[in-house]
Every structure is written in C-alpha cells, then in structure tokens.
C-alpha cells in the first residue's frame, strides 16, 4: 500500500527563521510525483511545490525548497525567511496516477 | 481567471436528510476530483472524473454517496440519509489534461463544511 507519513503534528517558529517540515512515503513505484500543499484557515488548499521523482534536482519556489531523498523515500519542505502568512496546515502528498495519497498534515505557526 | 468554486460554503443538516454539494471546476479542466477531509486529518479520495470516461468511484465510503458530472463540467456530490460520521469538509479539485506530464497538478476549491446533527 502507498502511504505518506508526516511525523510532526505541529511546529512553531519565529518570523524570519527557517523551518523544515518532514515527510516520508512508501511506494513500489519508480516514477511518481510528490507535492506540498498549504491549507490556511480559509480552507483553500494551495500548491506550494511539486517534485518529479525522476528528477534528481530538488525543486525550489522562491522561499520554499525541498530535500528529496529518493532512496530514503523522504521529501522534506524547507521554508526560509518565514513570514506570518506562512501560518497554515501543510500537507505532503504523493501520486503515481491521478489519486493523491495524503499525509495527516503539520500545523505550522509563525510567531511575530 | 476563476478558480474552482464550491457551494454551499457551509451546510448544516439533520441526520437522515439528503444533501447535495456542488463543484464548478476551472474552465477547460477535464479532470475533477472529490475528497473528504475529516477534522485534523489529511484528505481521503472519494471519486474521480476524466472527460467522458467512466468515473473511478473506488473511494466512495458507502452506497449512500454518489456523484455526477454533467456536460463534462459541473459536478454534484450527493449524500443520502446523512449520518453524523459524514460530518467533514468536502473538497473538490480539477486539473487539466495537457499530456505533457504523467501527473497534472490539482487545483482545489474552498470546500464545503458539512455538519450533520
């Protein structure tokens, strides 16, 4: 079975600090995609970053970057220079076809 | 351009009643997904529509749940004889079918929060 595990239910950091959210997954597939989505209190699920498993280079989107370790099946999200607007639930998700398999989420709180 | 929209935003109903939840995908997106998010949980896949193909209903939790997608656009998720355990946020997503990648990014609506009393 394909699973996604986020081991940090909640994290809290000061504004401007760097924070890393962990995600591990389990699959027998060789080609797949990994995603980080952000869900603020508005409930809108927003794509933060995506990584294609066949690409060795880690994806980067402005202050957001990933550390993708395919052999270890690890896909962590690093947020640099954190901002108050980054406060949200963060979900790691995996898919190899059209179904997204989701982790339980990490609640990230950015303190002023 | 307009994103995915869902209505109603919130719905309170009594146990045993039927409810209909609506999703308007992004114009031109051929794929549409329904997910359920229980409190403090990740998303649970319910159903997937792709163009005119038969939908993948493998995630529907019981025969009380059904969904339609008319004209390849708007979708309605219907829950019959609602139970308290149906209380959750129901999220809809859509994605294009560009054929450029194996997996397309899914774009989500704001969800419908359903409370069954």
JSON list of N, CA, C and O in Angstrom, two decimals, chain A residues 6 29 31-35 37 39 41-47 50 52 54 89 91 95-105, chain B residues 4 8-10 33 35 37 40-45 48 56 58 89 91 101-113:
[
{"chain": "A", "resi": 6, "resn": "UNK", "atom": "N", "xyz": [3.66, 12.12, 7.94]},
{"chain": "A", "resi": 6, "resn": "UNK", "atom": "CA", "xyz": [4.19, 13.38, 8.44]},
{"chain": "A", "resi": 6, "resn": "UNK", "atom": "C", "xyz": [4.28, 13.25, 9.95]},
{"chain": "A", "resi": 6, "resn": "UNK", "atom": "O", "xyz": [3.27, 13.15, 10.63]},
{"chain": "A", "resi": 29, "resn": "UNK", "atom": "N", "xyz": [6.42, 2.11, -6.69]},
{"chain": "A", "resi": 29, "resn": "UNK", "atom": "CA", "xyz": [6.50, 2.74, -7.99]},
{"chain": "A", "resi": 29, "resn": "UNK", "atom": "C", "xyz": [7.90, 3.34, -8.19]},
{"chain": "A", "resi": 29, "resn": "UNK", "atom": "O", "xyz": [8.58, 3.71, -7.23]},
{"chain": "A", "resi": 31, "resn": "UNK", "atom": "N", "xyz": [8.29, 5.79, -10.85]},
{"chain": "A", "resi": 31, "resn": "UNK", "atom": "CA", "xyz": [8.05, 7.13, -11.35]},
{"chain": "A", "resi": 31, "resn": "UNK", "atom": "C", "xyz": [6.78, 7.68, -10.71]},
{"chain": "A", "resi": 31, "resn": "UNK", "atom": "O", "xyz": [5.72, 7.08, -10.82]},
{"chain": "A", "resi": 32, "resn": "UNK", "atom": "N", "xyz": [6.92, 8.80, -10.04]},
{"chain": "A", "resi": 32, "resn": "UNK", "atom": "CA", "xyz": [5.79, 9.36, -9.31]},
{"chain": "A", "resi": 32, "resn": "UNK", "atom": "C", "xyz": [6.06, 10.83, -9.05]},
{"chain": "A", "resi": 32, "resn": "UNK", "atom": "O", "xyz": [7.12, 11.36, -9.41]},
{"chain": "A", "resi": 33, "resn": "UNK", "atom": "N", "xyz": [5.10, 11.47, -8.42]},
{"chain": "A", "resi": 33, "resn": "UNK", "atom": "CA", "xyz": [5.20, 12.90, -8.12]},
{"chain": "A", "resi": 33, "resn": "UNK", "atom": "C", "xyz": [4.92, 13.11, -6.63]},
{"chain": "A", "resi": 33, "resn": "UNK", "atom": "O", "xyz": [4.11, 12.42, -6.03]},
{"chain": "A", "resi": 34, "resn": "UNK", "atom": "N", "xyz": [5.57, 14.11, -6.11]},
{"chain": "A", "resi": 34, "resn": "UNK", "atom": "CA", "xyz": [5.38, 14.49, -4.71]},
{"chain": "A", "resi": 34, "resn": "UNK", "atom": "C", "xyz": [4.99, 15.96, -4.64]},
{"chain": "A", "resi": 34, "resn": "UNK", "atom": "O", "xyz": [5.49, 16.77, -5.44]},
{"chain": "A", "resi": 35, "resn": "UNK", "atom": "N", "xyz": [4.14, 16.28, -3.70]},
{"chain": "A", "resi": 35, "resn": "UNK", "atom": "CA", "xyz": [3.62, 17.64, -3.59]},
{"chain": "A", "resi": 35, "resn": "UNK", "atom": "C", "xyz": [3.63, 18.10, -2.13]},
{"chain": "A", "resi": 35, "resn": "UNK", "atom": "O", "xyz": [3.46, 17.29, -1.22]},
{"chain": "A", "resi": 37, "resn": "UNK", "atom": "N", "xyz": [1.26, 20.87, -0.20]},
{"chain": "A", "resi": 37, "resn": "UNK", "atom": "CA", "xyz": [0.15, 21.80, -0.26]},
{"chain": "A", "resi": 37, "resn": "UNK", "atom": "C", "xyz": [0.04, 22.51, 1.08]},
{"chain": "A", "resi": 37, "resn": "UNK", "atom": "O", "xyz": [0.34, 21.96, 2.14]},
{"chain": "A", "resi": 39, "resn": "UNK", "atom": "N", "xyz": [-2.67, 24.69, 3.55]},
{"chain": "A", "resi": 39, "resn": "UNK", "atom": "CA", "xyz": [-4.09, 24.96, 3.79]},
{"chain": "A", "resi": 39, "resn": "UNK", "atom": "C", "xyz": [-4.23, 25.96, 4.93]},
{"chain": "A", "resi": 39, "resn": "UNK", "atom": "O", "xyz": [-4.16, 25.59, 6.10]},
{"chain": "A", "resi": 41, "resn": "UNK", "atom": "N", "xyz": [-6.35, 28.89, 7.25]},
{"chain": "A", "resi": 41, "resn": "UNK", "atom": "CA", "xyz": [-7.68, 28.79, 7.88]},
{"chain": "A", "resi": 41, "resn": "UNK", "atom": "C", "xyz": [-8.84, 28.98, 6.90]},
{"chain": "A", "resi": 41, "resn": "UNK", "atom": "O", "xyz": [-9.94, 28.53, 7.16]},
{"chain": "A", "resi": 42, "resn": "UNK", "atom": "N", "xyz": [-8.59, 29.60, 5.78]},
{"chain": "A", "resi": 42, "resn": "UNK", "atom": "CA", "xyz": [-9.64, 29.78, 4.76]},
{"chain": "A", "resi": 42, "resn": "UNK", "atom": "C", "xyz": [-10.06, 28.45, 4.12]},
{"chain": "A", "resi": 42, "resn": "UNK", "atom": "O", "xyz": [-11.04, 28.40, 3.39]},
{"chain": "A", "resi": 43, "resn": "UNK", "atom": "N", "xyz": [-9.33, 27.38, 4.39]},
{"chain": "A", "resi": 43, "resn": "UNK", "atom": "CA", "xyz": [-9.59, 26.01, 3.88]},
{"chain": "A", "resi": 43, "resn": "UNK", "atom": "C", "xyz": [-9.09, 25.81, 2.45]},
{"chain": "A", "resi": 43, "resn": "UNK", "atom": "O", "xyz": [-9.09, 24.68, 1.97]},
{"chain": "A", "resi": 44, "resn": "UNK", "atom": "N", "xyz": [-8.72, 26.87, 1.77]},
{"chain": "A", "resi": 44, "resn": "UNK", "atom": "CA", "xyz": [-8.27, 26.72, 0.38]},
{"chain": "A", "resi": 44, "resn": "UNK", "atom": "C", "xyz": [-6.95, 25.94, 0.34]},
{"chain": "A", "resi": 44, "resn": "UNK", "atom": "O", "xyz": [-5.97, 26.34, 0.95]},
{"chain": "A", "resi": 45, "resn": "UNK", "atom": "N", "xyz": [-6.93, 24.84, -0.35]},
{"chain": "A", "resi": 45, "resn": "UNK", "atom": "CA", "xyz": [-5.71, 24.04, -0.49]},
{"chain": "A", "resi": 45, "resn": "UNK", "atom": "C", "xyz": [-4.88, 24.62, -1.63]},
{"chain": "A", "resi": 45, "resn": "UNK", "atom": "O", "xyz": [-5.33, 24.67, -2.77]},
{"chain": "A", "resi": 46, "resn": "UNK", "atom": "N", "xyz": [-3.68, 25.05, -1.30]},
{"chain": "A", "resi": 46, "resn": "UNK", "atom": "CA", "xyz": [-2.84, 25.77, -2.26]},
{"chain": "A", "resi": 46, "resn": "UNK", "atom": "C", "xyz": [-1.55, 24.99, -2.51]},
{"chain": "A", "resi": 46, "resn": "UNK", "atom": "O", "xyz": [-0.86, 24.61, -1.57]},
{"chain": "A", "resi": 47, "resn": "UNK", "atom": "N", "xyz": [-1.24, 24.77, -3.77]},
{"chain": "A", "resi": 47, "resn": "UNK", "atom": "CA", "xyz": [0.01, 24.07, -4.11]},
{"chain": "A", "resi": 47, "resn": "UNK", "atom": "C", "xyz": [1.20, 24.96, -3.75]},
{"chain": "A", "resi": 47, "resn": "UNK", "atom": "O", "xyz": [1.27, 26.11, -4.16]},
{"chain": "A", "resi": 50, "resn": "UNK", "atom": "N", "xyz": [6.12, 21.15, -6.15]},
{"chain": "A", "resi": 50, "resn": "UNK", "atom": "CA", "xyz": [5.99, 19.76, -6.59]},
{"chain": "A", "resi": 50, "resn": "UNK", "atom": "C", "xyz": [7.34, 19.26, -7.10]},
{"chain": "A", "resi": 50, "resn": "UNK", "atom": "O", "xyz": [8.17, 20.03, -7.59]},
{"chain": "A", "resi": 52, "resn": "UNK", "atom": "N", "xyz": [9.15, 15.91, -9.27]},
{"chain": "A", "resi": 52, "resn": "UNK", "atom": "CA", "xyz": [9.01, 14.70, -10.07]},
{"chain": "A", "resi": 52, "resn": "UNK", "atom": "C", "xyz": [10.12, 13.73, -9.69]},
{"chain": "A", "resi": 52, "resn": "UNK", "atom": "O", "xyz": [11.28, 14.13, -9.65]},
{"chain": "A", "resi": 54, "resn": "UNK", "atom": "N", "xyz": [11.75, 11.38, -11.03]},
{"chain": "A", "resi": 54, "resn": "UNK", "atom": "CA", "xyz": [12.86, 11.06, -11.93]},
{"chain": "A", "resi": 54, "resn": "UNK", "atom": "C", "xyz": [13.87, 12.20, -12.03]},
{"chain": "A", "resi": 54, "resn": "UNK", "atom": "O", "xyz": [14.92, 12.06, -12.63]},
{"chain": "A", "resi": 89, "resn": "UNK", "atom": "N", "xyz": [-1.81, 24.80, 7.79]},
{"chain": "A", "resi": 89, "resn": "UNK", "atom": "CA", "xyz": [-1.54, 23.35, 7.77]},
{"chain": "A", "resi": 89, "resn": "UNK", "atom": "C", "xyz": [-0.79, 23.05, 6.48]},
{"chain": "A", "resi": 89, "resn": "UNK", "atom": "O", "xyz": [-1.14, 23.56, 5.42]},
{"chain": "A", "resi": 91, "resn": "UNK", "atom": "N", "xyz": [0.45, 19.94, 4.02]},
{"chain": "A", "resi": 91, "resn": "UNK", "atom": "CA", "xyz": [0.23, 18.54, 3.70]},
{"chain": "A", "resi": 91, "resn": "UNK", "atom": "C", "xyz": [1.21, 18.08, 2.63]},
{"chain": "A", "resi": 91, "resn": "UNK", "atom": "O", "xyz": [1.40, 18.75, 1.62]},
{"chain": "A", "resi": 95, "resn": "UNK", "atom": "N", "xyz": [1.52, 11.03, -5.67]},
{"chain": "A", "resi": 95, "resn": "UNK", "atom": "CA", "xyz": [0.73, 10.22, -6.58]},
{"chain": "A", "resi": 95, "resn": "UNK", "atom": "C", "xyz": [1.52, 9.71, -7.76]},
{"chain": "A", "resi": 95, "resn": "UNK", "atom": "O", "xyz": [2.53, 10.29, -8.16]},
{"chain": "A", "resi": 96, "resn": "UNK", "atom": "N", "xyz": [1.08, 8.59, -8.26]},
{"chain": "A", "resi": 96, "resn": "UNK", "atom": "CA", "xyz": [1.68, 8.00, -9.44]},
{"chain": "A", "resi": 96, "resn": "UNK", "atom": "C", "xyz": [0.68, 7.88, -10.57]},
{"chain": "A", "resi": 96, "resn": "UNK", "atom": "O", "xyz": [1.02, 7.49, -11.66]},
{"chain": "A", "resi": 97, "resn": "UNK", "atom": "N", "xyz": [-0.53, 8.20, -10.31]},
{"chain": "A", "resi": 97, "resn": "UNK", "atom": "CA", "xyz": [-1.55, 8.30, -11.36]},
{"chain": "A", "resi": 97, "resn": "UNK", "atom": "C", "xyz": [-2.39, 9.52, -11.07]},
{"chain": "A", "resi": 97, "resn": "UNK", "atom": "O", "xyz": [-1.88, 10.61, -10.97]},
{"chain": "A", "resi": 98, "resn": "UNK", "atom": "N", "xyz": [-3.67, 9.39, -10.89]},
{"chain": "A", "resi": 98, "resn": "UNK", "atom": "CA", "xyz": [-4.49, 10.57, -10.63]},
{"chain": "A", "resi": 98, "resn": "UNK", "atom": "C", "xyz": [-4.86, 10.71, -9.16]},
{"chain": "A", "resi": 98, "resn": "UNK", "atom": "O", "xyz": [-5.30, 11.75, -8.74]},
{"chain": "A", "resi": 99, "resn": "UNK", "atom": "N", "xyz": [-4.68, 9.63, -8.39]},
{"chain": "A", "resi": 99, "resn": "UNK", "atom": "CA", "xyz": [-5.06, 9.72, -6.98]},
{"chain": "A", "resi": 99, "resn": "UNK", "atom": "C", "xyz": [-3.92, 10.30, -6.16]},
{"chain": "A", "resi": 99, "resn": "UNK", "atom": "O", "xyz": [-2.78, 9.85, -6.25]},
{"chain": "A", "resi": 100, "resn": "UNK", "atom": "N", "xyz": [-4.25, 11.29, -5.35]},
{"chain": "A", "resi": 100, "resn": "UNK", "atom": "CA", "xyz": [-3.30, 11.83, -4.39]},
{"chain": "A", "resi": 100, "resn": "UNK", "atom": "C", "xyz": [-3.45, 11.08, -3.07]},
{"chain": "A", "resi": 100, "resn": "UNK", "atom": "O", "xyz": [-4.56, 10.94, -2.57]},
{"chain": "A", "resi": 101, "resn": "UNK", "atom": "N", "xyz": [-2.34, 10.62, -2.53]},
{"chain": "A", "resi": 101, "resn": "UNK", "atom": "CA", "xyz": [-2.30, 10.00, -1.21]},
{"chain": "A", "resi": 101, "resn": "UNK", "atom": "C", "xyz": [-1.72, 11.04, -0.26]},
{"chain": "A", "resi": 101, "resn": "UNK", "atom": "O", "xyz": [-0.63, 11.56, -0.52]},
{"chain": "A", "resi": 102, "resn": "UNK", "atom": "N", "xyz": [-2.42, 11.32, 0.85]},
{"chain": "A", "resi": 102, "resn": "UNK", "atom": "CA", "xyz": [-2.07, 12.46, 1.68]},
{"chain": "A", "resi": 102, "resn": "UNK", "atom": "C", "xyz": [-1.53, 12.04, 3.05]},
{"chain": "A", "resi": 102, "resn": "UNK", "atom": "O", "xyz": [-1.96, 11.04, 3.62]},
{"chain": "A", "resi": 103, "resn": "UNK", "atom": "N", "xyz": [-0.61, 12.86, 3.56]},
{"chain": "A", "resi": 103, "resn": "UNK", "atom": "CA", "xyz": [-0.22, 12.74, 4.95]},
{"chain": "A", "resi": 103, "resn": "UNK", "atom": "C", "xyz": [-1.26, 13.42, 5.83]},
{"chain": "A", "resi": 103, "resn": "UNK", "atom": "O", "xyz": [-2.18, 14.07, 5.33]},
{"chain": "A", "resi": 104, "resn": "UNK", "atom": "N", "xyz": [-1.09, 13.27, 7.14]},
{"chain": "A", "resi": 104, "resn": "UNK", "atom": "CA", "xyz": [-2.06, 13.82, 8.08]},
{"chain": "A", "resi": 104, "resn": "UNK", "atom": "C", "xyz": [-1.87, 15.31, 8.32]},
{"chain": "A", "resi": 104, "resn": "UNK", "atom": "O", "xyz": [-2.72, 15.95, 8.93]},
{"chain": "A", "resi": 105, "resn": "UNK", "atom": "N", "xyz": [-0.75, 15.86, 7.85]},
{"chain": "A", "resi": 105, "resn": "UNK", "atom": "CA", "xyz": [-0.54, 17.30, 7.94]},
{"chain": "A", "resi": 105, "resn": "UNK", "atom": "C", "xyz": [0.31, 17.72, 9.12]},
{"chain": "A", "resi": 105, "resn": "UNK", "atom": "O", "xyz": [0.41, 17.02, 10.13]},
{"chain": "B", "resi": 4, "resn": "UNK", "atom": "N", "xyz": [-11.53, 27.07, -8.88]},
{"chain": "B", "resi": 4, "resn": "UNK", "atom": "CA", "xyz": [-12.57, 26.10, -8.58]},
{"chain": "B", "resi": 4, "resn": "UNK", "atom": "C", "xyz": [-13.51, 26.70, -7.54]},
{"chain": "B", "resi": 4, "resn": "UNK", "atom": "O", "xyz": [-13.04, 27.26, -6.53]},
{"chain": "B", "resi": 8, "resn": "UNK", "atom": "N", "xyz": [-22.76, 24.73, -1.17]},
{"chain": "B", "resi": 8, "resn": "UNK", "atom": "CA", "xyz": [-22.59, 25.91, -0.33]},
{"chain": "B", "resi": 8, "resn": "UNK", "atom": "C", "xyz": [-21.24, 25.89, 0.39]},
{"chain": "B", "resi": 8, "resn": "UNK", "atom": "O", "xyz": [-20.55, 24.88, 0.38]},
{"chain": "B", "resi": 9, "resn": "UNK", "atom": "N", "xyz": [-20.91, 26.98, 1.02]},
{"chain": "B", "resi": 9, "resn": "UNK", "atom": "CA", "xyz": [-19.68, 27.03, 1.79]},
{"chain": "B", "resi": 9, "resn": "UNK", "atom": "C", "xyz": [-19.80, 26.22, 3.07]},
{"chain": "B", "resi": 9, "resn": "UNK", "atom": "O", "xyz": [-18.86, 25.54, 3.48]},
{"chain": "B", "resi": 10, "resn": "UNK", "atom": "N", "xyz": [-20.96, 26.30, 3.67]},
{"chain": "B", "resi": 10, "resn": "UNK", "atom": "CA", "xyz": [-21.27, 25.54, 4.88]},
{"chain": "B", "resi": 10, "resn": "UNK", "atom": "C", "xyz": [-22.67, 24.97, 4.76]},
{"chain": "B", "resi": 10, "resn": "UNK", "atom": "O", "xyz": [-23.56, 25.60, 4.18]},
{"chain": "B", "resi": 33, "resn": "UNK", "atom": "N", "xyz": [-12.06, 15.92, -9.19]},
{"chain": "B", "resi": 33, "resn": "UNK", "atom": "CA", "xyz": [-11.88, 15.02, -8.05]},
{"chain": "B", "resi": 33, "resn": "UNK", "atom": "C", "xyz": [-12.71, 15.51, -6.86]},
{"chain": "B", "resi": 33, "resn": "UNK", "atom": "O", "xyz": [-12.83, 16.71, -6.65]},
{"chain": "B", "resi": 35, "resn": "UNK", "atom": "N", "xyz": [-12.77, 14.98, -2.63]},
{"chain": "B", "resi": 35, "resn": "UNK", "atom": "CA", "xyz": [-12.08, 14.46, -1.46]},
{"chain": "B", "resi": 35, "resn": "UNK", "atom": "C", "xyz": [-12.89, 14.80, -0.21]},
{"chain": "B", "resi": 35, "resn": "UNK", "atom": "O", "xyz": [-13.65, 15.77, -0.20]},
{"chain": "B", "resi": 37, "resn": "UNK", "atom": "N", "xyz": [-12.28, 15.58, 3.93]},
{"chain": "B", "resi": 37, "resn": "UNK", "atom": "CA", "xyz": [-11.28, 15.89, 4.95]},
{"chain": "B", "resi": 37, "resn": "UNK", "atom": "C", "xyz": [-11.98, 15.95, 6.31]},
{"chain": "B", "resi": 37, "resn": "UNK", "atom": "O", "xyz": [-12.71, 16.89, 6.60]},
{"chain": "B", "resi": 40, "resn": "UNK", "atom": "N", "xyz": [-8.78, 17.40, 11.49]},
{"chain": "B", "resi": 40, "resn": "UNK", "atom": "CA", "xyz": [-7.42, 17.02, 11.88]},
{"chain": "B", "resi": 40, "resn": "UNK", "atom": "C", "xyz": [-6.80, 15.93, 11.03]},
{"chain": "B", "resi": 40, "resn": "UNK", "atom": "O", "xyz": [-5.75, 15.39, 11.40]},
{"chain": "B", "resi": 41, "resn": "UNK", "atom": "N", "xyz": [-7.41, 15.62, 9.91]},
{"chain": "B", "resi": 41, "resn": "UNK", "atom": "CA", "xyz": [-6.92, 14.55, 9.05]},
{"chain": "B", "resi": 41, "resn": "UNK", "atom": "C", "xyz": [-6.49, 15.08, 7.69]},
{"chain": "B", "resi": 41, "resn": "UNK", "atom": "O", "xyz": [-6.82, 16.19, 7.30]},
{"chain": "B", "resi": 42, "resn": "UNK", "atom": "N", "xyz": [-5.78, 14.22, 6.98]},
{"chain": "B", "resi": 42, "resn": "UNK", "atom": "CA", "xyz": [-5.48, 14.51, 5.59]},
{"chain": "B", "resi": 42, "resn": "UNK", "atom": "C", "xyz": [-6.70, 14.25, 4.74]},
{"chain": "B", "resi": 42, "resn": "UNK", "atom": "O", "xyz": [-7.79, 13.98, 5.24]},
{"chain": "B", "resi": 43, "resn": "UNK", "atom": "N", "xyz": [-6.53, 14.33, 3.45]},
{"chain": "B", "resi": 43, "resn": "UNK", "atom": "CA", "xyz": [-7.65, 14.16, 2.54]},
{"chain": "B", "resi": 43, "resn": "UNK", "atom": "C", "xyz": [-7.86, 12.71, 2.15]},
{"chain": "B", "resi": 43, "resn": "UNK", "atom": "O", "xyz": [-6.90, 11.97, 1.94]},
{"chain": "B", "resi": 44, "resn": "UNK", "atom": "N", "xyz": [-9.11, 12.34, 2.02]},
{"chain": "B", "resi": 44, "resn": "UNK", "atom": "CA", "xyz": [-9.50, 10.99, 1.62]},
{"chain": "B", "resi": 44, "resn": "UNK", "atom": "C", "xyz": [-10.14, 11.07, 0.23]},
{"chain": "B", "resi": 44, "resn": "UNK", "atom": "O", "xyz": [-11.13, 11.79, 0.04]},
{"chain": "B", "resi": 45, "resn": "UNK", "atom": "N", "xyz": [-9.58, 10.34, -0.71]},
{"chain": "B", "resi": 45, "resn": "UNK", "atom": "CA", "xyz": [-10.10, 10.34, -2.08]},
{"chain": "B", "resi": 45, "resn": "UNK", "atom": "C", "xyz": [-11.49, 9.72, -2.11]},
{"chain": "B", "resi": 45, "resn": "UNK", "atom": "O", "xyz": [-11.74, 8.67, -1.51]},
{"chain": "B", "resi": 48, "resn": "UNK", "atom": "N", "xyz": [-13.30, 10.26, -8.95]},
{"chain": "B", "resi": 48, "resn": "UNK", "atom": "CA", "xyz": [-12.51, 10.95, -9.99]},
{"chain": "B", "resi": 48, "resn": "UNK", "atom": "C", "xyz": [-13.26, 10.85, -11.31]},
{"chain": "B", "resi": 48, "resn": "UNK", "atom": "O", "xyz": [-13.69, 9.76, -11.71]},
{"chain": "B", "resi": 56, "resn": "UNK", "atom": "N", "xyz": [-13.99, 6.88, -11.63]},
{"chain": "B", "resi": 56, "resn": "UNK", "atom": "CA", "xyz": [-13.42, 5.98, -10.63]},
{"chain": "B", "resi": 56, "resn": "UNK", "atom": "C", "xyz": [-14.12, 6.27, -9.31]},
{"chain": "B", "resi": 56, "resn": "UNK", "atom": "O", "xyz": [-13.84, 7.28, -8.67]},
{"chain": "B", "resi": 58, "resn": "UNK", "atom": "N", "xyz": [-13.97, 4.31, -6.63]},
{"chain": "B", "resi": 58, "resn": "UNK", "atom": "CA", "xyz": [-13.43, 3.38, -5.65]},
{"chain": "B", "resi": 58, "resn": "UNK", "atom": "C", "xyz": [-13.30, 3.95, -4.25]},
{"chain": "B", "resi": 58, "resn": "UNK", "atom": "O", "xyz": [-13.21, 3.19, -3.28]},
{"chain": "B", "resi": 89, "resn": "UNK", "atom": "N", "xyz": [-15.20, 18.28, 5.88]},
{"chain": "B", "resi": 89, "resn": "UNK", "atom": "CA", "xyz": [-15.08, 19.24, 4.78]},
{"chain": "B", "resi": 89, "resn": "UNK", "atom": "C", "xyz": [-14.94, 18.45, 3.49]},
{"chain": "B", "resi": 89, "resn": "UNK", "atom": "O", "xyz": [-14.10, 17.53, 3.40]},
{"chain": "B", "resi": 91, "resn": "UNK", "atom": "N", "xyz": [-13.91, 18.58, -0.31]},
{"chain": "B", "resi": 91, "resn": "UNK", "atom": "CA", "xyz": [-13.11, 19.40, -1.21]},
{"chain": "B", "resi": 91, "resn": "UNK", "atom": "C", "xyz": [-13.20, 18.86, -2.63]},
{"chain": "B", "resi": 91, "resn": "UNK", "atom": "O", "xyz": [-13.17, 17.64, -2.85]},
{"chain": "B", "resi": 101, "resn": "UNK", "atom": "N", "xyz": [2.75, 15.88, -18.92]},
{"chain": "B", "resi": 101, "resn": "UNK", "atom": "CA", "xyz": [3.33, 15.20, -17.77]},
{"chain": "B", "resi": 101, "resn": "UNK", "atom": "C", "xyz": [2.46, 14.01, -17.41]},
{"chain": "B", "resi": 101, "resn": "UNK", "atom": "O", "xyz": [1.29, 13.95, -17.77]},
{"chain": "B", "resi": 102, "resn": "UNK", "atom": "N", "xyz": [3.05, 13.09, -16.67]},
{"chain": "B", "resi": 102, "resn": "UNK", "atom": "CA", "xyz": [2.30, 11.91, -16.22]},
{"chain": "B", "resi": 102, "resn": "UNK", "atom": "C", "xyz": [1.18, 12.32, -15.27]},
{"chain": "B", "resi": 102, "resn": "UNK", "atom": "O", "xyz": [0.10, 11.76, -15.30]},
{"chain": "B", "resi": 103, "resn": "UNK", "atom": "N", "xyz": [1.46, 13.28, -14.44]},
{"chain": "B", "resi": 103, "resn": "UNK", "atom": "CA", "xyz": [0.52, 13.70, -13.41]},
{"chain": "B", "resi": 103, "resn": "UNK", "atom": "C", "xyz": [0.32, 15.20, -13.50]},
{"chain": "B", "resi": 103, "resn": "UNK", "atom": "O", "xyz": [1.29, 15.96, -13.55]},
{"chain": "B", "resi": 104, "resn": "UNK", "atom": "N", "xyz": [-0.91, 15.62, -13.51]},
{"chain": "B", "resi": 104, "resn": "UNK", "atom": "CA", "xyz": [-1.22, 17.04, -13.55]},
{"chain": "B", "resi": 104, "resn": "UNK", "atom": "C", "xyz": [-1.46, 17.56, -12.15]},
{"chain": "B", "resi": 104, "resn": "UNK", "atom": "O", "xyz": [-1.99, 16.86, -11.30]},
{"chain": "B", "resi": 105, "resn": "UNK", "atom": "N", "xyz": [-1.11, 18.81, -11.94]},
{"chain": "B", "resi": 105, "resn": "UNK", "atom": "CA", "xyz": [-1.38, 19.43, -10.65]},
{"chain": "B", "resi": 105, "resn": "UNK", "atom": "C", "xyz": [-2.87, 19.63, -10.46]},
{"chain": "B", "resi": 105, "resn": "UNK", "atom": "O", "xyz": [-3.58, 20.02, -11.39]},
{"chain": "B", "resi": 106, "resn": "UNK", "atom": "N", "xyz": [-3.34, 19.34, -9.27]},
{"chain": "B", "resi": 106, "resn": "UNK", "atom": "CA", "xyz": [-4.75, 19.53, -8.93]},
{"chain": "B", "resi": 106, "resn": "UNK", "atom": "C", "xyz": [-4.95, 20.88, -8.25]},
{"chain": "B", "resi": 106, "resn": "UNK", "atom": "O", "xyz": [-4.18, 21.25, -7.36]},
{"chain": "B", "resi": 107, "resn": "UNK", "atom": "N", "xyz": [-5.97, 21.58, -8.67]},
{"chain": "B", "resi": 107, "resn": "UNK", "atom": "CA", "xyz": [-6.31, 22.90, -8.12]},
{"chain": "B", "resi": 107, "resn": "UNK", "atom": "C", "xyz": [-7.61, 22.76, -7.34]},
{"chain": "B", "resi": 107, "resn": "UNK", "atom": "O", "xyz": [-8.61, 22.27, -7.88]},
{"chain": "B", "resi": 108, "resn": "UNK", "atom": "N", "xyz": [-7.58, 23.23, -6.11]},
{"chain": "B", "resi": 108, "resn": "UNK", "atom": "CA", "xyz": [-8.67, 22.96, -5.18]},
{"chain": "B", "resi": 108, "resn": "UNK", "atom": "C", "xyz": [-9.62, 24.13, -5.01]},
{"chain": "B", "resi": 108, "resn": "UNK", "atom": "O", "xyz": [-9.22, 25.30, -5.09]},
{"chain": "B", "resi": 109, "resn": "UNK", "atom": "N", "xyz": [-10.87, 23.80, -4.73]},
{"chain": "B", "resi": 109, "resn": "UNK", "atom": "CA", "xyz": [-11.84, 24.78, -4.30]},
{"chain": "B", "resi": 109, "resn": "UNK", "atom": "C", "xyz": [-11.75, 24.99, -2.80]},
{"chain": "B", "resi": 109, "resn": "UNK", "atom": "O", "xyz": [-10.98, 24.32, -2.12]},
{"chain": "B", "resi": 110, "resn": "UNK", "atom": "N", "xyz": [-12.56, 25.90, -2.27]},
{"chain": "B", "resi": 110, "resn": "UNK", "atom": "CA", "xyz": [-12.50, 26.22, -0.84]},
{"chain": "B", "resi": 110, "resn": "UNK", "atom": "C", "xyz": [-13.20, 25.21, 0.04]},
{"chain": "B", "resi": 110, "resn": "UNK", "atom": "O", "xyz": [-13.11, 25.28, 1.26]},
{"chain": "B", "resi": 111, "resn": "UNK", "atom": "N", "xyz": [-13.92, 24.28, -0.55]},
{"chain": "B", "resi": 111, "resn": "UNK", "atom": "CA", "xyz": [-14.56, 23.24, 0.23]},
{"chain": "B", "resi": 111, "resn": "UNK", "atom": "C", "xyz": [-15.94, 23.60, 0.73]},
{"chain": "B", "resi": 111, "resn": "UNK", "atom": "O", "xyz": [-16.33, 24.77, 0.80]},
{"chain": "B", "resi": 112, "resn": "UNK", "atom": "N", "xyz": [-16.69, 22.56, 1.08]},
{"chain": "B", "resi": 112, "resn": "UNK", "atom": "CA", "xyz": [-17.98, 22.70, 1.77]},
{"chain": "B", "resi": 112, "resn": "UNK", "atom": "C", "xyz": [-17.85, 22.01, 3.11]},
{"chain": "B", "resi": 112, "resn": "UNK", "atom": "O", "xyz": [-17.52, 20.83, 3.17]},
{"chain": "B", "resi": 113, "resn": "UNK", "atom": "N", "xyz": [-18.11, 22.78, 4.18]},
{"chain": "B", "resi": 113, "resn": "UNK", "atom": "CA", "xyz": [-18.09, 22.18, 5.51]},
{"chain": "B", "resi": 113, "resn": "UNK", "atom": "C", "xyz": [-19.48, 21.65, 5.82]},
{"chain": "B", "resi": 113, "resn": "UNK", "atom": "O", "xyz": [-20.44, 22.42, 5.89]}
]
